[in-house]
PDB file of C-alpha atoms in Angstrom:
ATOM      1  CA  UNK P   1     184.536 130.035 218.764  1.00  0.00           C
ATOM      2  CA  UNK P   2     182.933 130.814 215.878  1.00  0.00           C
ATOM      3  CA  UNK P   3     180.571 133.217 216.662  1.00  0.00           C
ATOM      4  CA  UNK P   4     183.387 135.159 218.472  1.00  0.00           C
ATOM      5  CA  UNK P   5     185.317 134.961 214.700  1.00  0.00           C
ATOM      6  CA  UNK P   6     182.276 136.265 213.045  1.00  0.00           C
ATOM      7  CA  UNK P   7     181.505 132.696 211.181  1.00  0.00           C
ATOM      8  CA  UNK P   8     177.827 132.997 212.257  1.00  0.00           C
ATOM      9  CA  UNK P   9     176.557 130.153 209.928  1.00  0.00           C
ATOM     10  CA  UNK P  10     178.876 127.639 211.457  1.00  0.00           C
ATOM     11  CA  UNK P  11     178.246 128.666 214.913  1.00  0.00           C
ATOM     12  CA  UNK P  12     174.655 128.341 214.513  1.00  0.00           C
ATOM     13  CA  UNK P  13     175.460 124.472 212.891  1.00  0.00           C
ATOM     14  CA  UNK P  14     177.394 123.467 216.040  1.00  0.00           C
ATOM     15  CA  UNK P  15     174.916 124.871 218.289  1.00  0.00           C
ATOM     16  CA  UNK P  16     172.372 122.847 216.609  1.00  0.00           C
ATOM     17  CA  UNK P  17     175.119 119.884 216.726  1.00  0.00           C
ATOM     18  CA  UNK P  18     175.265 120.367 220.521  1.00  0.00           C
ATOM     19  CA  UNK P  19     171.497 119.969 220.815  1.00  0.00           C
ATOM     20  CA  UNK P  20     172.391 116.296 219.857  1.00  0.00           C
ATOM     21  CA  UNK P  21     174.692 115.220 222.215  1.00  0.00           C
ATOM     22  CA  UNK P  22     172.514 114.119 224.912  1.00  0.00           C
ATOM     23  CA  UNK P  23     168.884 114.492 224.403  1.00  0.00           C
ATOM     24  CA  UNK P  24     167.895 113.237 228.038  1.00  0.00           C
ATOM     25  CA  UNK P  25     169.069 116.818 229.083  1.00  0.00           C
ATOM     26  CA  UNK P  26     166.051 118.568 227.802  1.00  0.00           C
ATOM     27  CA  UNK P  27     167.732 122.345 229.029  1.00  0.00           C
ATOM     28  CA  UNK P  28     171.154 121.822 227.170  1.00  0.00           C
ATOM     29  CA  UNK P  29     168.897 120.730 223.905  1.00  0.00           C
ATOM     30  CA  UNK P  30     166.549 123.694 224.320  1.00  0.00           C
ATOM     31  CA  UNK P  31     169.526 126.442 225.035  1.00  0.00           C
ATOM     32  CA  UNK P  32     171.560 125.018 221.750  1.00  0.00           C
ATOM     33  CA  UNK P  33     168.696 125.422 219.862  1.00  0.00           C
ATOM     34  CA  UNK P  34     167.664 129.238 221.125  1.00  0.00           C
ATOM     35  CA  UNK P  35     171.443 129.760 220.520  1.00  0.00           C
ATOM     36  CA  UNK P  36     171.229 128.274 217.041  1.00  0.00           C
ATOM     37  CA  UNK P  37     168.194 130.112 215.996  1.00  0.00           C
ATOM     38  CA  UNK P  38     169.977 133.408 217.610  1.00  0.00           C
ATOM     39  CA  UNK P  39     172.893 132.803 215.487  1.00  0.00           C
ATOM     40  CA  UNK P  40     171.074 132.003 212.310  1.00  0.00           C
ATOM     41  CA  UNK P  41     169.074 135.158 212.536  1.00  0.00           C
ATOM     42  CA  UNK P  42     172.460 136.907 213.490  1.00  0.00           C
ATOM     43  CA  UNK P  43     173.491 135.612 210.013  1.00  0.00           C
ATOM     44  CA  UNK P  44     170.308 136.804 208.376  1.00  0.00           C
ATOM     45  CA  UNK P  45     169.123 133.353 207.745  1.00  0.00           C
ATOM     46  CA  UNK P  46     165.618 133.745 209.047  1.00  0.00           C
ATOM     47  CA  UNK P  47     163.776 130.735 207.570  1.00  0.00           C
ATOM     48  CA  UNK P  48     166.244 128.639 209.448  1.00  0.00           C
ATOM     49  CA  UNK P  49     165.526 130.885 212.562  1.00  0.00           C
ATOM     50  CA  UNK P  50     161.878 129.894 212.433  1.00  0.00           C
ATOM     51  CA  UNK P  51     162.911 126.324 211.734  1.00  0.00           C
ATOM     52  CA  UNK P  52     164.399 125.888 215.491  1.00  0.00           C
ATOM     53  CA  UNK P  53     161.864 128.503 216.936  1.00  0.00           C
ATOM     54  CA  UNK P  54     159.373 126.195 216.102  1.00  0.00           C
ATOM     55  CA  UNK P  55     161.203 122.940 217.272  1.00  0.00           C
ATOM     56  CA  UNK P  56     161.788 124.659 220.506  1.00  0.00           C
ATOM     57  CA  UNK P  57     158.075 125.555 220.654  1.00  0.00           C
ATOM     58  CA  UNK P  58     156.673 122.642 219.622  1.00  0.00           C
ATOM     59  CA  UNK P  59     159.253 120.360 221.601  1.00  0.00           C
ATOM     60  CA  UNK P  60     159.798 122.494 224.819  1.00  0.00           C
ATOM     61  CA  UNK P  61     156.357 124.725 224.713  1.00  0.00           C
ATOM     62  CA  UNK P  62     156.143 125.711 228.533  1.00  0.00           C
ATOM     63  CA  UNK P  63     159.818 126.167 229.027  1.00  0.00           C
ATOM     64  CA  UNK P  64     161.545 129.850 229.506  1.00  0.00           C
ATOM     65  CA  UNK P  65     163.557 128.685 226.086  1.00  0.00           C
ATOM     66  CA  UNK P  66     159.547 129.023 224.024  1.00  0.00           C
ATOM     67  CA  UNK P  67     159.091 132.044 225.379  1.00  0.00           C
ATOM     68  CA  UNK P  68     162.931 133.932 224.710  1.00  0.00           C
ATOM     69  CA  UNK P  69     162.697 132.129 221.579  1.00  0.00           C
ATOM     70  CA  UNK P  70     159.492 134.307 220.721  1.00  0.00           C
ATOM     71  CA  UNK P  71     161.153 137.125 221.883  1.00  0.00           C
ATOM     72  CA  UNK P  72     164.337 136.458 219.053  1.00  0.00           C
ATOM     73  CA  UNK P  73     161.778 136.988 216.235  1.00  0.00           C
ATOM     74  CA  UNK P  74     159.891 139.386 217.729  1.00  0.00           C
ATOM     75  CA  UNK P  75     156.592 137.955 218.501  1.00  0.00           C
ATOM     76  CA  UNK P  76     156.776 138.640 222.442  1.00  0.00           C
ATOM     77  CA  UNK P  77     157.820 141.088 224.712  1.00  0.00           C
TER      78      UNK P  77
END
């Protein structure tokens, strides 16, 4: 919703919410917080970017989320 109304700063907060809401499914935490980084560099908030690039790297490291999360700040192709 808000992405689609251009509020990308509180679309990338409820993405990161929705990585909360049930931790035992490891995709939906991993794709809220790709979408959540996506959104905060969409915003041009890059520090917080890195912030869940890292978490998804450090907490998901062999999943396809690490490596399109590279690919959203440029350090793959």
């Amino acid at each position: 919703y808000y992405y689609r109304n251009g509020d990308l700063s509180k679309a990338a907060n409820d993405f990161l919410s929705a990585a909360t809401i049930d931790p035992q499914n490891r995709d939906l935490t991993a794709s809220s917080l790709y979408r959540a980084a996506e959104m905060a560099k969409l915003a041009g908030n890059m520090a917080d970017a890195q912030t869940m690039v890292s978490r998804i790297e450090k907490n998901f490291p062999n999943s396809e989320w690490a490596i399109e999360a590279k690919k959203l700040l440029g350090g793959a192709k």
